Tab-separated table of C-alpha atoms in Angstrom:
chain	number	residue	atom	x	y	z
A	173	UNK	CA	77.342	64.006	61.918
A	174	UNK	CA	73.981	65.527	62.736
A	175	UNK	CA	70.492	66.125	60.656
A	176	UNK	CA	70.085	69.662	61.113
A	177	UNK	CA	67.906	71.827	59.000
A	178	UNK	CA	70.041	74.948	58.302
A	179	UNK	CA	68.282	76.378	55.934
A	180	UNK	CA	64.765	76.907	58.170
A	181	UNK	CA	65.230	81.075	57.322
A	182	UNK	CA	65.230	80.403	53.783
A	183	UNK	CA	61.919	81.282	52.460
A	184	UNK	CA	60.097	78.559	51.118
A	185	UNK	CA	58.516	78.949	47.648
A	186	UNK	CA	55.196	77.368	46.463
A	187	UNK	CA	56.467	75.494	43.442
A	188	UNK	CA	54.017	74.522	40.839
A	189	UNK	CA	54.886	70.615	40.572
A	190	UNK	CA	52.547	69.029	38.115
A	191	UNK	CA	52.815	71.810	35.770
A	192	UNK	CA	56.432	71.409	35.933
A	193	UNK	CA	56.347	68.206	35.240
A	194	UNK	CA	54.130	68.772	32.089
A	195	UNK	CA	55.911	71.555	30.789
A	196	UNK	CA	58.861	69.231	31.064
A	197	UNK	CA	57.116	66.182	28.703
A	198	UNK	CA	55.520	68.806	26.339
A	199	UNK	CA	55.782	68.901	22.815
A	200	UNK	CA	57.904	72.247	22.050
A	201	UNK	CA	57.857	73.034	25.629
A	202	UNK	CA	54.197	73.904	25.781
A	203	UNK	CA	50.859	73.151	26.848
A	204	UNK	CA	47.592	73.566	27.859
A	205	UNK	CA	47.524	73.086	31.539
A	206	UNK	CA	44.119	72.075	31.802
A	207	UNK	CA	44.594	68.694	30.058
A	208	UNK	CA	46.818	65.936	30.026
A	209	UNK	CA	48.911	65.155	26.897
A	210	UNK	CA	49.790	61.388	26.676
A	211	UNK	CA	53.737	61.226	27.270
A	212	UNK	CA	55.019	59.960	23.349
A	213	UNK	CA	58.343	59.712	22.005
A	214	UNK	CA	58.766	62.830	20.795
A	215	UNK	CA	57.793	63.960	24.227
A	216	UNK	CA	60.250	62.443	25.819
A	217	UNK	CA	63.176	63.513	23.296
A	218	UNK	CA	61.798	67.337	24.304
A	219	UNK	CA	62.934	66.315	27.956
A	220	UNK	CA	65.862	64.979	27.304
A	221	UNK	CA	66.888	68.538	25.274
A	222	UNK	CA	65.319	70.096	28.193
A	223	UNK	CA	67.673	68.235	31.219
A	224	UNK	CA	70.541	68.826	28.852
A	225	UNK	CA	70.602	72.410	28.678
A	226	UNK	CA	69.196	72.955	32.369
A	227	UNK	CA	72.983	70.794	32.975
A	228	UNK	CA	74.550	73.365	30.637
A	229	UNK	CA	74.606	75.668	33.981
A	230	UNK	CA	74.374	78.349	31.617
A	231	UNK	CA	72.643	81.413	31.012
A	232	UNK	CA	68.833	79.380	30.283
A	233	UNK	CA	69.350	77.701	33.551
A	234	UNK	CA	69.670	80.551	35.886
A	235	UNK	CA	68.140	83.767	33.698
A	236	UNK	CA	66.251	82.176	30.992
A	237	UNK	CA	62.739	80.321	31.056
A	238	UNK	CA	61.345	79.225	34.230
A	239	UNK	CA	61.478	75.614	32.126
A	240	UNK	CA	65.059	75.307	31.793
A	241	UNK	CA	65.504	76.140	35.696
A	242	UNK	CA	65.572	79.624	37.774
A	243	UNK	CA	63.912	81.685	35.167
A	244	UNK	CA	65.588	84.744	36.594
A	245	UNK	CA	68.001	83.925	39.665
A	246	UNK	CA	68.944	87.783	41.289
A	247	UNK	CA	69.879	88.926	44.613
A	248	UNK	CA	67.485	89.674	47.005
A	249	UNK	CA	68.877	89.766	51.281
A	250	UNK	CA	65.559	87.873	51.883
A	251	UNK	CA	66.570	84.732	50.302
A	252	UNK	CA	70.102	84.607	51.650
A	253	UNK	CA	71.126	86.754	54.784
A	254	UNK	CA	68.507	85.272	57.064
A	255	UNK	CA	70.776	82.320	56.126
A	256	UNK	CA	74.467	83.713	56.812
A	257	UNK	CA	73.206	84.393	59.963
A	258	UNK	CA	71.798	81.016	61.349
A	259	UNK	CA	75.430	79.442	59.707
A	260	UNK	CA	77.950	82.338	61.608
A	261	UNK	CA	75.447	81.387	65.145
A	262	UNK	CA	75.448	77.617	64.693
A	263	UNK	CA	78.815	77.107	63.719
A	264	UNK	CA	79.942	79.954	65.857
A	265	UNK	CA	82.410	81.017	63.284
A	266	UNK	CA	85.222	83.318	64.599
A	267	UNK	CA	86.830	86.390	63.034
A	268	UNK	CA	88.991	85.272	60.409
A	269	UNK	CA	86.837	82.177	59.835
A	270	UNK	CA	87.669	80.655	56.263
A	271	UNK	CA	84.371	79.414	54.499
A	272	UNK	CA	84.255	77.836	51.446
A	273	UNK	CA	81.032	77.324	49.183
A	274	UNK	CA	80.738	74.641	46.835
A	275	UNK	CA	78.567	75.285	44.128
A	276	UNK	CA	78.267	78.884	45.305
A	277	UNK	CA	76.120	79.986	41.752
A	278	UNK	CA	76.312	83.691	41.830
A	279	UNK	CA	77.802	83.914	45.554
A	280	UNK	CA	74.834	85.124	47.290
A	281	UNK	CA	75.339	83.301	50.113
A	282	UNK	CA	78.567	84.214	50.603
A	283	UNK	CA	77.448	87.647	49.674
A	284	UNK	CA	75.686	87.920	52.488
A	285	UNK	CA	78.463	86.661	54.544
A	286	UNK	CA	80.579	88.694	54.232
A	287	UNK	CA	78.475	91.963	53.963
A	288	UNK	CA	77.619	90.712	57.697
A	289	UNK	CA	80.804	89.846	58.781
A	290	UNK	CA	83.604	91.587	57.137
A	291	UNK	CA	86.121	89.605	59.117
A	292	UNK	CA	85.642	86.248	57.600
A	293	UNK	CA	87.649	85.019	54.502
A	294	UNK	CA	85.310	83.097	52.497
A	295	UNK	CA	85.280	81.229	48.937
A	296	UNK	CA	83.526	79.858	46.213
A	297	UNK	CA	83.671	77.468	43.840
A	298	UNK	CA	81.307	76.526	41.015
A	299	UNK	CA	80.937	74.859	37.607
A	300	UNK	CA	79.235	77.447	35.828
A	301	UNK	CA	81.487	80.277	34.478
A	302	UNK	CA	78.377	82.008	33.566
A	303	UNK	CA	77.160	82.382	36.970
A	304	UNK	CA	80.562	83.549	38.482
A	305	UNK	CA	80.921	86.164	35.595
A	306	UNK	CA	77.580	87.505	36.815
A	307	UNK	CA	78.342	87.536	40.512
A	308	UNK	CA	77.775	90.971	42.870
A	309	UNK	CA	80.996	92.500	41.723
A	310	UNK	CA	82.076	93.149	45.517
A	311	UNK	CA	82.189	88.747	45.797
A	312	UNK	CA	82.904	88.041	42.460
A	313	UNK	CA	86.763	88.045	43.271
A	314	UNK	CA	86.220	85.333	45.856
A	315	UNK	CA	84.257	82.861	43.334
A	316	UNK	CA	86.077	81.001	40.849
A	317	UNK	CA	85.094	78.151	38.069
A	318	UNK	CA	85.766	74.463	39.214
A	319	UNK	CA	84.470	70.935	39.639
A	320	UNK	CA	83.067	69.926	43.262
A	321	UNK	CA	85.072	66.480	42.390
A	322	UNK	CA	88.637	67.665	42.307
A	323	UNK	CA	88.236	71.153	44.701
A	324	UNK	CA	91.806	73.107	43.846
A	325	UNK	CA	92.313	73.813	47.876
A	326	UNK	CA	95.053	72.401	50.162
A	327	UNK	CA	93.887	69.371	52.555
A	328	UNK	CA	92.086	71.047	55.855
A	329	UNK	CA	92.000	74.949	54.933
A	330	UNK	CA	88.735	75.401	55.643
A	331	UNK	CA	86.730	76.085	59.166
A	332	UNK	CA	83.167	75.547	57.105
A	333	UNK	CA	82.430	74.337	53.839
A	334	UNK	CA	78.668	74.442	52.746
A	335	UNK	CA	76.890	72.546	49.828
A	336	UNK	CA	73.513	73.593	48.572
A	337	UNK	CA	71.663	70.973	46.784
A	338	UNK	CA	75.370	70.824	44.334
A	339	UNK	CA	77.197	67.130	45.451
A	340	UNK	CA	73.724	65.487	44.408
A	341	UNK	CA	73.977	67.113	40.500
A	342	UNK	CA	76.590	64.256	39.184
A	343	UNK	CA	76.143	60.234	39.252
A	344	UNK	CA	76.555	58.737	42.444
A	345	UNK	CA	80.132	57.809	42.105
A	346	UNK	CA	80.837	60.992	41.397
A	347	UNK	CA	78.768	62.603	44.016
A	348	UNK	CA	80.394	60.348	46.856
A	349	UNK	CA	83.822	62.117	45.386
A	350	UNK	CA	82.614	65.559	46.157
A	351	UNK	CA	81.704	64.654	49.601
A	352	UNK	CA	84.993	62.910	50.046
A	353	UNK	CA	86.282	66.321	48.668
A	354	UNK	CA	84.667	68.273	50.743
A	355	UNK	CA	85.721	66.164	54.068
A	356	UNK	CA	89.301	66.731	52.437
A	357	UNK	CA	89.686	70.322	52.540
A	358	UNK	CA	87.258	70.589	56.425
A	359	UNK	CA	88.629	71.262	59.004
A	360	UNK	CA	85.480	68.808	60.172
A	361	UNK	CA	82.810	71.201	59.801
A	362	UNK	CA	80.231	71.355	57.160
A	363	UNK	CA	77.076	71.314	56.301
A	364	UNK	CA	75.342	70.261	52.820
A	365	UNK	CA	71.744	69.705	51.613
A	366	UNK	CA	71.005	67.110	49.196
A	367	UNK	CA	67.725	66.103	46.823
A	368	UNK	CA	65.688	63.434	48.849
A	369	UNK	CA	62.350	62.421	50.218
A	370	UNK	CA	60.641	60.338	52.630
A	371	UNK	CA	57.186	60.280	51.060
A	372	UNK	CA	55.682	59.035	48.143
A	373	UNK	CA	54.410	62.154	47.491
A	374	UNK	CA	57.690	64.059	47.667
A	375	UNK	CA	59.467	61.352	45.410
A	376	UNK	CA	56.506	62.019	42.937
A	377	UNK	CA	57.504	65.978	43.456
A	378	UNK	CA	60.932	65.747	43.110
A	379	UNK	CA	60.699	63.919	39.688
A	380	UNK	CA	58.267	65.918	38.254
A	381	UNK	CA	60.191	69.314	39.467
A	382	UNK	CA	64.443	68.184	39.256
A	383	UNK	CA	66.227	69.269	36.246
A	384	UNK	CA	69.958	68.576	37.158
A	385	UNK	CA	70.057	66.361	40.367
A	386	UNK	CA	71.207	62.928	38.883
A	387	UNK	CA	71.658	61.527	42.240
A	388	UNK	CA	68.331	61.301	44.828
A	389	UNK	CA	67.255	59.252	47.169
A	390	UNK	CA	65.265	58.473	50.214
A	391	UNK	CA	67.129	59.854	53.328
A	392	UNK	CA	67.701	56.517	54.670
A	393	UNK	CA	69.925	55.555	51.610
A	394	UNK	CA	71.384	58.811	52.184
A	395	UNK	CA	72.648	58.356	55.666
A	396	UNK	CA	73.863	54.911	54.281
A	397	UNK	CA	75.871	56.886	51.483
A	398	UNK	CA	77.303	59.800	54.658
A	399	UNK	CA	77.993	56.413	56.727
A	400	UNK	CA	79.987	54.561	53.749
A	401	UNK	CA	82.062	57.900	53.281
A	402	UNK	CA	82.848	58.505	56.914
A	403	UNK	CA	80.709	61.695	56.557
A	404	UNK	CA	81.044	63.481	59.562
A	405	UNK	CA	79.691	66.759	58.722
A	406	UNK	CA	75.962	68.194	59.003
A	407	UNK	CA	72.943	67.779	56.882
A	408	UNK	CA	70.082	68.380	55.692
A	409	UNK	CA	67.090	67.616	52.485
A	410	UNK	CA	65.575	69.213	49.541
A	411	UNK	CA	62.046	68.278	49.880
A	412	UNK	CA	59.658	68.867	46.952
A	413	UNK	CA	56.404	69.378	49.089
């Protein structure tokens, strides 16, 4: 088990925190940004609404509003490929590799995986049926609709499964049975990223910008969590900073 930061080619996105955070406590899911609005129970009803459909994993969360999540989530080889790259070198994957990705979204990852090297077999699994119908239609065939909990794949048939910021969306009990999952079906490599922080300031971040992690925490609980489970895969953190 190792803290490794996989995702370092992944460009990283200013993300505009505090006005997350008010759009998500606004009345009708608006504001003036220039002000505080006292947080009132109507308010807070309005975010409730608002984490429910972002948890819909439907089409508001990844092409609608920026509010409800992505506001727009398309394929572009700068986000992803830089990516598929620093996996295949790390893990030095071989031809006919199998690599599974759990909570794949549209498959860009593994997109990019295979567009780079034909000769793996690779996989995807996620809960939204809306973003596997709308999938590159080259990957789509690979991707399929299922729960990270109860993964529909025969003990050890993977070489790599990868989990981007997806075992932290349910409770914890249910998020300690995806990573059991995930162990399950490894042939003892993977690598996942979770929603956590180490600072104040980052905690403060993540509240203000998370709309479907139910499960975060500071790293340290998280290593506690990996060393409960027997988790001896890779690592690494969403940080809102």
């Amino acid at each position: 088990m190792a803290e490794i930061n996989l995702m370092d080619r992944y460009p990283r996105a200013r993300r505009p925190y505090v006005a997350r955070g008010k759009l998500k406590l606004a009345r009708g899911g608006r504001l003036a940004l220039d002000r505080e609005i006292p947080r009132t129970t109507e308010d807070m009803l309005m975010e409730q609404t608002l984490l429910q459909t972002a948890r819909r994993f439907g089409r508001e969360y990844f092409d609608g509003d920026r509010l409800y999540g992505y506001g727009g989530y398309y394929y572009d080889p700068k986000f992803w490929t830089g990516t598929a790259q620093r996996l295949h070198e790390y893990y030095q994957l071989a031809p006919g590799a199998r690599v599974l990705d759990v909570g794949c979204a549209k498959g860009f990852l593994l997109h990019d995986l295979k567009r780079l090297y034909p000769d793996l077999e690779v996989a995807g699994l996620d809960l939204s049926s809306y973003a596997i119908d709308h999938a590159p239609p080259e990957i789509r065939p690979f991707l399929q609709v299922g729960d990270a909990t109860k993964l529909p794949y025969p003990d050890r048939s993977f070489d790599l499964v990868v989990s981007i910021n997806t075992v932290c969306n349910p409770p914890l009990a249910e998020c300690k049975q995806a990573i059991r999952e995930i162990m399950r079906v490894s042939r003892g490599r993977s690598f996942l990223t979770v929603h956590a922080w180490r600072t104040e300031a980052q905690r403060e971040n993540l509240q203000r910008w998370n709309l479907t992690a139910q499960t975060s925490m500071h790293t340290s609980d998280w290593e506690r969590v990996f060393a409960e489970l027997g988790y001896t895969g890779d690592y690494y953190w969403w940080f809102a900073e």
